[in-house]
Short mmCIF file of C-alpha atoms and ligand atoms in Angstrom, two decimals:
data_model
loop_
_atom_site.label_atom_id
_atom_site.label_comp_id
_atom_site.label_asym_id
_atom_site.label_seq_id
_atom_site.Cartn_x
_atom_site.Cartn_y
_atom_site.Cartn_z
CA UNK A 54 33.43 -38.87 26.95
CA UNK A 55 33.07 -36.99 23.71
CA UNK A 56 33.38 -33.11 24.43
CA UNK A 57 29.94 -31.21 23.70
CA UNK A 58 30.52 -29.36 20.88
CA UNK A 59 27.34 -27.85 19.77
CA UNK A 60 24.27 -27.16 22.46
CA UNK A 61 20.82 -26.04 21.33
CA UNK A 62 20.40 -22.66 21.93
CA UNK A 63 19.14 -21.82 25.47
CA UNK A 64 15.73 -20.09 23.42
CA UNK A 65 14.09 -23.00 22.18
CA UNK A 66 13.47 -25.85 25.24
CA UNK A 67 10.33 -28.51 24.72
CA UNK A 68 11.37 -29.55 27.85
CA UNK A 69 10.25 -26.30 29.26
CA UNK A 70 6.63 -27.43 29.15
CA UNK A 71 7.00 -30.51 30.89
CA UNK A 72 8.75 -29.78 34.40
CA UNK A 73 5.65 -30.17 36.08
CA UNK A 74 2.27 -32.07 36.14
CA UNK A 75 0.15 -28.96 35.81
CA UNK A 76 2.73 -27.25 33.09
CA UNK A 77 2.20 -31.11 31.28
CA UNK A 78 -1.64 -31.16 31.56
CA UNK A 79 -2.21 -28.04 30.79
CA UNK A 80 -0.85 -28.46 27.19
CA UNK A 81 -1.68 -32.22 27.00
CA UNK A 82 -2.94 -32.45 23.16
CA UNK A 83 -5.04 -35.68 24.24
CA UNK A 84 -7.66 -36.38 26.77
CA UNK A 85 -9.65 -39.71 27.75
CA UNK A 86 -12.97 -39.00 29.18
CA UNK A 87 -15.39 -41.09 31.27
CA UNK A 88 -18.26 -40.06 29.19
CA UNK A 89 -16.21 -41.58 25.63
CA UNK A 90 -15.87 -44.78 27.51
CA UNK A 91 -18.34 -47.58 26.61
CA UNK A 92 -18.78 -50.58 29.18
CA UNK A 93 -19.27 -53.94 27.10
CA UNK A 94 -21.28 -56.62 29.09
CA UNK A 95 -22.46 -60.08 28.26
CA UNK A 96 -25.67 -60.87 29.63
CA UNK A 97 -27.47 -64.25 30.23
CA UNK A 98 -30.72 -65.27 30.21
CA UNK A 99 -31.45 -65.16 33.66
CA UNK A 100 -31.93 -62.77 36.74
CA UNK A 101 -29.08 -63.10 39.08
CA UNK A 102 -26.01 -64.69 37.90
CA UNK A 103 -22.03 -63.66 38.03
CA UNK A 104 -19.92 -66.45 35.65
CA UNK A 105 -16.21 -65.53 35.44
CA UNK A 106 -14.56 -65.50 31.87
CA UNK A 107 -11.75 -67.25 32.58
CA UNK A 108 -9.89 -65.23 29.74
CA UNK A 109 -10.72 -62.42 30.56
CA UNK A 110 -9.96 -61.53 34.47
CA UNK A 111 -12.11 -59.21 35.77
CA UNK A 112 -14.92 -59.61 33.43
CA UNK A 113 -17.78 -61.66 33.91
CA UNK A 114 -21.91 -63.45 32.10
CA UNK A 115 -23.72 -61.54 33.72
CA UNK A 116 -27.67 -62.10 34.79
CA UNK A 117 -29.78 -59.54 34.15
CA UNK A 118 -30.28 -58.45 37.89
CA UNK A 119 -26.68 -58.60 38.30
CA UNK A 120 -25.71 -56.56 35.63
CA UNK A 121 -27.84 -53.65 36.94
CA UNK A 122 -25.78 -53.43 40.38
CA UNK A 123 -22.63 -53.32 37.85
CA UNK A 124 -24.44 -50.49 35.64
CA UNK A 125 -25.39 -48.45 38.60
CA UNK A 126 -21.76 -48.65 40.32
CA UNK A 127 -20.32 -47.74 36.82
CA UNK A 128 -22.62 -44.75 36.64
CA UNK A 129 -21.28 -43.47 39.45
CA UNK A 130 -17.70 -43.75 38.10
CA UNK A 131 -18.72 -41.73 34.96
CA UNK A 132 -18.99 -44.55 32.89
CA UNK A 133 -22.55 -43.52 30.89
CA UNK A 134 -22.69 -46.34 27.96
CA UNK A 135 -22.79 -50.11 27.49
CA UNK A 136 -22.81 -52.10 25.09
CA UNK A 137 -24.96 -55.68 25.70
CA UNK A 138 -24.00 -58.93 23.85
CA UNK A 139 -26.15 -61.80 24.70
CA UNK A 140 -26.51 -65.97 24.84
CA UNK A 141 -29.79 -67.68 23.79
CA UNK A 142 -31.72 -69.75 26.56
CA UNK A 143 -30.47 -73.32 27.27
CA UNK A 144 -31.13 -75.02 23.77
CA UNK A 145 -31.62 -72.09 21.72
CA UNK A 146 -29.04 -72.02 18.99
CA UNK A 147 -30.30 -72.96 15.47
CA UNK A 148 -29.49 -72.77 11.81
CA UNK A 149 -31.28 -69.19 11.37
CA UNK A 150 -30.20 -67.72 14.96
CA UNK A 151 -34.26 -66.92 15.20
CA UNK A 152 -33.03 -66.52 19.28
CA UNK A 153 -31.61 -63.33 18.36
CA UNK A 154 -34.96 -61.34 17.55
CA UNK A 155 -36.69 -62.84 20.75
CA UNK A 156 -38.82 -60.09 22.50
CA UNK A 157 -38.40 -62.15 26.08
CA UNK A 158 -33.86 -62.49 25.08
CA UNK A 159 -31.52 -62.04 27.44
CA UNK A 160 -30.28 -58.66 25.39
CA UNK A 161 -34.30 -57.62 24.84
CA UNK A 162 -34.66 -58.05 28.76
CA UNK A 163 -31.74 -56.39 29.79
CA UNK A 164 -32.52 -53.35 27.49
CA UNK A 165 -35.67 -52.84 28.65
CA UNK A 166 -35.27 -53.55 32.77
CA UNK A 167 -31.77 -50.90 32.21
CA UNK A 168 -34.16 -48.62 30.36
CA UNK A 169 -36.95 -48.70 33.47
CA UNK A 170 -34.00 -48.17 36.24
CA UNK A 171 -31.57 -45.43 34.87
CA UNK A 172 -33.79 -43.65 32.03
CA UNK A 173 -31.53 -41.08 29.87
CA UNK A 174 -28.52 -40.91 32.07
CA UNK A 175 -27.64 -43.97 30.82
CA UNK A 176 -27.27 -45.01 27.08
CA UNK A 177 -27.75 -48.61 25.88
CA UNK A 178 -26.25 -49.73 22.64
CA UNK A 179 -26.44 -53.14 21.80
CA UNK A 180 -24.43 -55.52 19.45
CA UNK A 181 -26.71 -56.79 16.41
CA UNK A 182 -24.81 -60.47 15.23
CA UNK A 183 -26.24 -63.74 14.72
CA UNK A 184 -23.21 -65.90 16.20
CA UNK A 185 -24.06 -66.70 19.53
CA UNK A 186 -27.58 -67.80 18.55
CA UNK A 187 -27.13 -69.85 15.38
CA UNK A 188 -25.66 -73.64 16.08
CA UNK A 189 -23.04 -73.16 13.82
CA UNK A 190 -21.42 -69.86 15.17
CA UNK A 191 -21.21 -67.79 11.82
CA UNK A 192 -22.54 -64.36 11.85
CA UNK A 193 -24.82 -64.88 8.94
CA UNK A 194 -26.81 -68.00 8.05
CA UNK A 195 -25.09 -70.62 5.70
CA UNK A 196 -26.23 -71.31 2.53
CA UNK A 197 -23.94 -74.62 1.04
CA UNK A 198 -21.91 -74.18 2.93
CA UNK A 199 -21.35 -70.23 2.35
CA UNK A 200 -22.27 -67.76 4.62
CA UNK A 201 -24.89 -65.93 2.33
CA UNK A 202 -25.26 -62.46 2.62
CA UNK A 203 -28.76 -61.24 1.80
CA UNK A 204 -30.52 -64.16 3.23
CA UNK A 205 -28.65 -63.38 6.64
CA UNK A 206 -30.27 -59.96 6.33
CA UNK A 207 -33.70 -60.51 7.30
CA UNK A 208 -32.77 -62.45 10.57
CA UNK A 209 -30.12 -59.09 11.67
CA UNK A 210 -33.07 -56.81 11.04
CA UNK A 211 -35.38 -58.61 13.32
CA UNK A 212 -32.56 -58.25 15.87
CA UNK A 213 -32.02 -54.77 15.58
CA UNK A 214 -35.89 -54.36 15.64
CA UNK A 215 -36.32 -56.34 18.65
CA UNK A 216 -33.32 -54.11 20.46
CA UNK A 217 -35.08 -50.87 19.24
CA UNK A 218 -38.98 -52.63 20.86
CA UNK A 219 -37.00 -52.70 23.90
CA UNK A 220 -36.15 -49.75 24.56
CA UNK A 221 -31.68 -49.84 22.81
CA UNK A 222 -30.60 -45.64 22.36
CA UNK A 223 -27.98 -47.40 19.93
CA UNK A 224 -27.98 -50.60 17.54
CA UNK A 225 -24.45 -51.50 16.82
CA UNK A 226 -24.46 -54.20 13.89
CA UNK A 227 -21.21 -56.13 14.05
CA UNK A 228 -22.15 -59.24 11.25
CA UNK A 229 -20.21 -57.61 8.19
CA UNK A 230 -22.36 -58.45 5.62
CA UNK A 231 -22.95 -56.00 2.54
CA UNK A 232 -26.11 -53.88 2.53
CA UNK A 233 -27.41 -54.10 6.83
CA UNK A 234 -27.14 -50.70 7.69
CA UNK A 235 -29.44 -49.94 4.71
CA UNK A 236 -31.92 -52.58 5.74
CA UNK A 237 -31.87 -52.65 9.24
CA UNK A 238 -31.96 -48.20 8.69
CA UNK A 239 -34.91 -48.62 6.45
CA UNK A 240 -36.34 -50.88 8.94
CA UNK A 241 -36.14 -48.89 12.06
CA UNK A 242 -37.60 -45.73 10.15
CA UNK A 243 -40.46 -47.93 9.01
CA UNK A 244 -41.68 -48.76 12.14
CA UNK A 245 -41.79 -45.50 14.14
CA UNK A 246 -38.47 -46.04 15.14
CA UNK A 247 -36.24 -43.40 13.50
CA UNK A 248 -34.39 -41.43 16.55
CA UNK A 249 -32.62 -44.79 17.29
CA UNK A 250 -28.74 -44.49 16.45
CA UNK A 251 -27.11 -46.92 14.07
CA UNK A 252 -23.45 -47.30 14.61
CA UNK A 253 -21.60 -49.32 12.89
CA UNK A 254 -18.81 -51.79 13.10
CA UNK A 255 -18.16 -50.44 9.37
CA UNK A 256 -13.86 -51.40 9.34
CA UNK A 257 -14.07 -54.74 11.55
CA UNK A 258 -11.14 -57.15 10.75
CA UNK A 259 -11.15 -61.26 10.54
CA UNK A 260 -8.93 -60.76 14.46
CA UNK A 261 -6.94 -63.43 16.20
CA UNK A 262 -7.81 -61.17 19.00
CA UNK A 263 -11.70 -61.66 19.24
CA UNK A 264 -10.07 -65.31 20.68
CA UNK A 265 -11.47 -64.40 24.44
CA UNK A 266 -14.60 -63.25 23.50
CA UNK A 267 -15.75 -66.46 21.85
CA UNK A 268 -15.80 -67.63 25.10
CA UNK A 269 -17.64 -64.56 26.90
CA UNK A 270 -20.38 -65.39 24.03
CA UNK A 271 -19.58 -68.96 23.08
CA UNK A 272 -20.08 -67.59 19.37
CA UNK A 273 -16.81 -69.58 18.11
CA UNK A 274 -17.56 -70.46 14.22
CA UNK A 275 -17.95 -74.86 14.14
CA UNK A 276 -16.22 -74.56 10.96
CA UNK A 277 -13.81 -72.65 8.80
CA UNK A 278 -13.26 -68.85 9.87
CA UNK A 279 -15.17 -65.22 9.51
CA UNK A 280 -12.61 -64.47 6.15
CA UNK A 281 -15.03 -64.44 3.69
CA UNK A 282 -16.69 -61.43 5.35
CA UNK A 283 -14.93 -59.98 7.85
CA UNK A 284 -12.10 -57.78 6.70
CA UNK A 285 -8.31 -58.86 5.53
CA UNK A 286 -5.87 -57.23 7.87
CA UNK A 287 -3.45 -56.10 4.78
CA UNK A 288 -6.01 -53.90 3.87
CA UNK A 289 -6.55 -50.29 4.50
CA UNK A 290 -7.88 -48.48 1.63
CA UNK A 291 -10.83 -51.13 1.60
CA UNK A 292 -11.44 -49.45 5.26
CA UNK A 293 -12.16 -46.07 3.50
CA UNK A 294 -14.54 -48.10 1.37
CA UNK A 295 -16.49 -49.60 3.93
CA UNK A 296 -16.84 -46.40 6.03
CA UNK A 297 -18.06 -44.42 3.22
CA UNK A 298 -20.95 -47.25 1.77
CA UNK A 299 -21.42 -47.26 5.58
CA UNK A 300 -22.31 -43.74 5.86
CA UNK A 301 -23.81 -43.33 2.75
CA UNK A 302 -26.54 -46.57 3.85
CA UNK A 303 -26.81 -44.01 6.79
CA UNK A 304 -24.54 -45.36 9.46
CA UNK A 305 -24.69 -41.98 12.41
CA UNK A 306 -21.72 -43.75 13.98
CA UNK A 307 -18.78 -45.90 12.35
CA UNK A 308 -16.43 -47.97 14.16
CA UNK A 309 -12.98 -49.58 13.50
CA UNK A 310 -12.34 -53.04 15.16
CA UNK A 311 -9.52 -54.32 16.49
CA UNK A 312 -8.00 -50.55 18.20
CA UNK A 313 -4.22 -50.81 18.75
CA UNK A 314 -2.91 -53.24 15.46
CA UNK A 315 -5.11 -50.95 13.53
CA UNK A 316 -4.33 -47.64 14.76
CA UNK A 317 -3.20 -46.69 10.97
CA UNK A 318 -6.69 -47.41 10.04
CA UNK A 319 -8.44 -45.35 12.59
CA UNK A 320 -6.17 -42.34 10.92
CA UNK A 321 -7.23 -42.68 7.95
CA UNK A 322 -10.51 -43.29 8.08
CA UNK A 323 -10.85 -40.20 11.12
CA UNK A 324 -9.18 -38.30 7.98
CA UNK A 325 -12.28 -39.07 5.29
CA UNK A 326 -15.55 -39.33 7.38
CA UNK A 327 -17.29 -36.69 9.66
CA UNK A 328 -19.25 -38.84 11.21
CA UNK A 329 -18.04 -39.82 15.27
CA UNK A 330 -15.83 -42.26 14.91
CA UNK A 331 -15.19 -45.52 17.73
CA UNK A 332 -12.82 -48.10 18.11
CA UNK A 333 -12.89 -51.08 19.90
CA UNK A 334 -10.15 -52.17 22.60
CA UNK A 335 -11.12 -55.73 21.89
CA UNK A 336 -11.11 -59.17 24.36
CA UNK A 337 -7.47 -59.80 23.09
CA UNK A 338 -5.87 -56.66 23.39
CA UNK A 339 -7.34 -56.66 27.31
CA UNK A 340 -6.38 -60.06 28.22
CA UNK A 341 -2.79 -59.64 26.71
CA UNK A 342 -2.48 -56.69 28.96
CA UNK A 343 -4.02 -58.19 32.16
CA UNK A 344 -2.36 -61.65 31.70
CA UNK A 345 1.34 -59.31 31.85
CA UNK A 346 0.06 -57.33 34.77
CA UNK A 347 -0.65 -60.74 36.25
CA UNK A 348 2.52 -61.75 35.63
CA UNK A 349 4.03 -58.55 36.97
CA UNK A 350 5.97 -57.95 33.24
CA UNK A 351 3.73 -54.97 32.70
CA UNK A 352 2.47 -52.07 34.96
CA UNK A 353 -1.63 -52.34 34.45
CA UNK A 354 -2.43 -48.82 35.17
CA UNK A 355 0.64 -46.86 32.55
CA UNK A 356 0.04 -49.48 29.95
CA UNK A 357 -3.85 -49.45 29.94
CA UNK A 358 -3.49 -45.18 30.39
CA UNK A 359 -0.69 -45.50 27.20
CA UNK A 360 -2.89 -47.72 25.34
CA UNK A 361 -6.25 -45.84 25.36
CA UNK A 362 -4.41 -42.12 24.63
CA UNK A 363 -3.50 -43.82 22.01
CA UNK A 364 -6.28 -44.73 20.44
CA UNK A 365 -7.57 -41.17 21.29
CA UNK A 366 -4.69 -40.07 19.67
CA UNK A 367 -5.16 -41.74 16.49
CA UNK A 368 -8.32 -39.72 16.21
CA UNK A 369 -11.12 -42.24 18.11
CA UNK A 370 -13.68 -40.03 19.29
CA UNK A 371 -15.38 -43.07 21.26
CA UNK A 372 -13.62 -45.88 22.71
CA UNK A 373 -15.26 -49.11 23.46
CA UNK A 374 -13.44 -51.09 26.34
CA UNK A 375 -13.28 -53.22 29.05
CA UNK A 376 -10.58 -51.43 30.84
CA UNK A 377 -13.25 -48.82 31.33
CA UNK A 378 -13.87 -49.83 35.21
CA UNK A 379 -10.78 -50.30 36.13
CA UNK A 380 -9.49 -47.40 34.53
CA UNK A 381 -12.15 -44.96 36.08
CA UNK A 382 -11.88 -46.97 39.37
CA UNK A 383 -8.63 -46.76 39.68
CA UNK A 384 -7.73 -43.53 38.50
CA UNK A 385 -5.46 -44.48 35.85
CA UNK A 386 -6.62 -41.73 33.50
C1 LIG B 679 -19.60 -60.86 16.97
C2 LIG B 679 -18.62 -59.98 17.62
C3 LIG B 679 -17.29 -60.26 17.90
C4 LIG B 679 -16.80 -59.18 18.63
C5 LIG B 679 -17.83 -58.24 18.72
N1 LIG B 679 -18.94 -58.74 18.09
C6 LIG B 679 -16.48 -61.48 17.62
C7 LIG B 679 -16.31 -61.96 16.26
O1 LIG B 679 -16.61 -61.29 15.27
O2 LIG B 679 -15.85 -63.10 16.15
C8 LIG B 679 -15.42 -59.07 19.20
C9 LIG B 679 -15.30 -58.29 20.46
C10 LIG B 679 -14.08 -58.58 21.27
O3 LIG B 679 -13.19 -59.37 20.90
O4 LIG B 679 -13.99 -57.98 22.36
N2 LIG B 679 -19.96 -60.52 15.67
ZN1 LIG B 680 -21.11 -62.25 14.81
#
């Protein structure tokens, strides 16, 4: 034992401020609220059904009756916003991804039988993408080969139209191709539908960890990968880039995509916009946590609590989630 030559001096003690839980939450920089929390859901065609995603414990397809007994339980929780991603009826997957505009779609449906039951108190947002309804799984449609960007614009419009029809608070286009928030913007404006909020997935990087949710949507690519328009993850100043063409095309909300490998990136780009800023806790960063917990390696509730201040912490105003149940439910927060 080395003899303790020089102590601090007795006057200045961080420690002073954490000796107990009120001292600690009254000075707690960070806070996670239920009404920041966003709910994904994937919704099928059809009134009452309740398909477990293998890779993702917990969550589930849900029918369209279904999901409204899992809204109105989450309600009560404090959880006030979902976001709906939908699958095409049996057969419905072509070059185009037409499905994706259909007024009678699972996503169309849900929006507007959530809209009849809950009203205001509860805000629908719904992904705008192509991938789960064209047959060969790439966001945009192909063009030899080549996913081609303003072609695959008219198709995302009549999605984000058909969402607005229904009754969606928030359109949340997650394709990455140059120039949709300006035409699917335009769009809603033309057509009486200007007080609907556009957020979106402006910094949204080519992930291992959207690996889960392929399943949950069956929207896995047939060939090659989302690289040539989803972003490269050495990149960050091309996130600044992004969010500002985003917000100048008139984005209200901006997103970055994965959360926790990019928390860097939700810095800076919390540091150049003044627009509300959300991240996404996405399929992979849930089911690497939940397969730990499983496997009793990890405790669920500290590492899902650590994980989420974290992202608040890195300056997310907004944080989209599938934890959001459990977390809520359980008190983890
Ligand atoms: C589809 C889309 C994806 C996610 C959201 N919208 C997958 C992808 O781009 O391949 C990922 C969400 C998640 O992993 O939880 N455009
Ligand atoms: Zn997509």
């Amino acid at each position: 034992m080395s003899e303790l030559t020089v102590t601090r001096p007795a006057r200045l003690r961080p420690r002073r401020l954490r000796r107990t839980p009120a001292l600690r939450d009254l000075v707690a920089e960070t806070r996670v609220a239920a009404e920041q929390l966003v709910m994904p859901h994937f919704v099928l065609p059809t009134s009452e059904a309740d398909v477990p995603i293998p890779s993702m414990p917990g969550i589930s397809q849900l029918g369209i009756e279904t999901l409204l007994g899992h809204v109105e339980s989450d309600l009560a929780l404090g959880i006030r916003s979902v976001l709906l991603f939908g699958h095409p009826h049996e057969g419905g997957k072509t070059p185009d991804g037409g499905a994706a505009a259909a007024a009678n779609g699972a996503v169309q449906s849900a929006v507007r039988r959530l809209r009849e039951t809950f009203g205001d108190s509860l805000l629908v947002m719904t992904d705008v993408c192509l991938c789960a309804y064209t047959d060969h799984g790439h966001c945009g449609v192909l063009r030899d080969g080549r996913v081609a960007n303003d072609e695959s614009l008219g198709p995302l419009v009549d999605a984000a139209l058909s969402h607005a029809e229904a009754g969606a608070d928030v359109v949340a286009p997650s394709d990455m191709m140059d120039g949709r928030v300006a035409a699917i913007r335009d769009a809603l404006d033309g057509s009486g539908h200007d007080e609907v909020v556009l957020m979106s997935y402006a910094v949204k990087y080519a992930s291992a960890y959207y690996g889960p949710f392929r399943d949950a949507a069956d929207s896995t690519p047939g060939t090659g990968d989302r690289k040539s328009y989803q972003m490269d993850s050495r990149n960050v100043l091309e996130a600044i880039r992004e969010a500002d063409l985003d917000a100048a095309e008139g984005a209200d909300l901006l997103m970055v995509k994965p959360a926790l490998p990019y928390l860097d990136v939700v810095r800076a780009v919390r540091e150049t916009t003044d627009l509300p800023l959300a991240a996404y806790n996405v399929s992979g960063e849930y089911s690497a946590v939940k397969a730990a917990a499983a496997k009793g390696w990890l405790d669920e509730s500290g590492v899902v609590r650590e994980n989420l201040l974290a992202i608040k912490r890195a300056g997310a105003d907004i944080v989209i989630t599938y934890h959001a149940r459990d977390a809520l439910a359980g008190g983890w927060l």
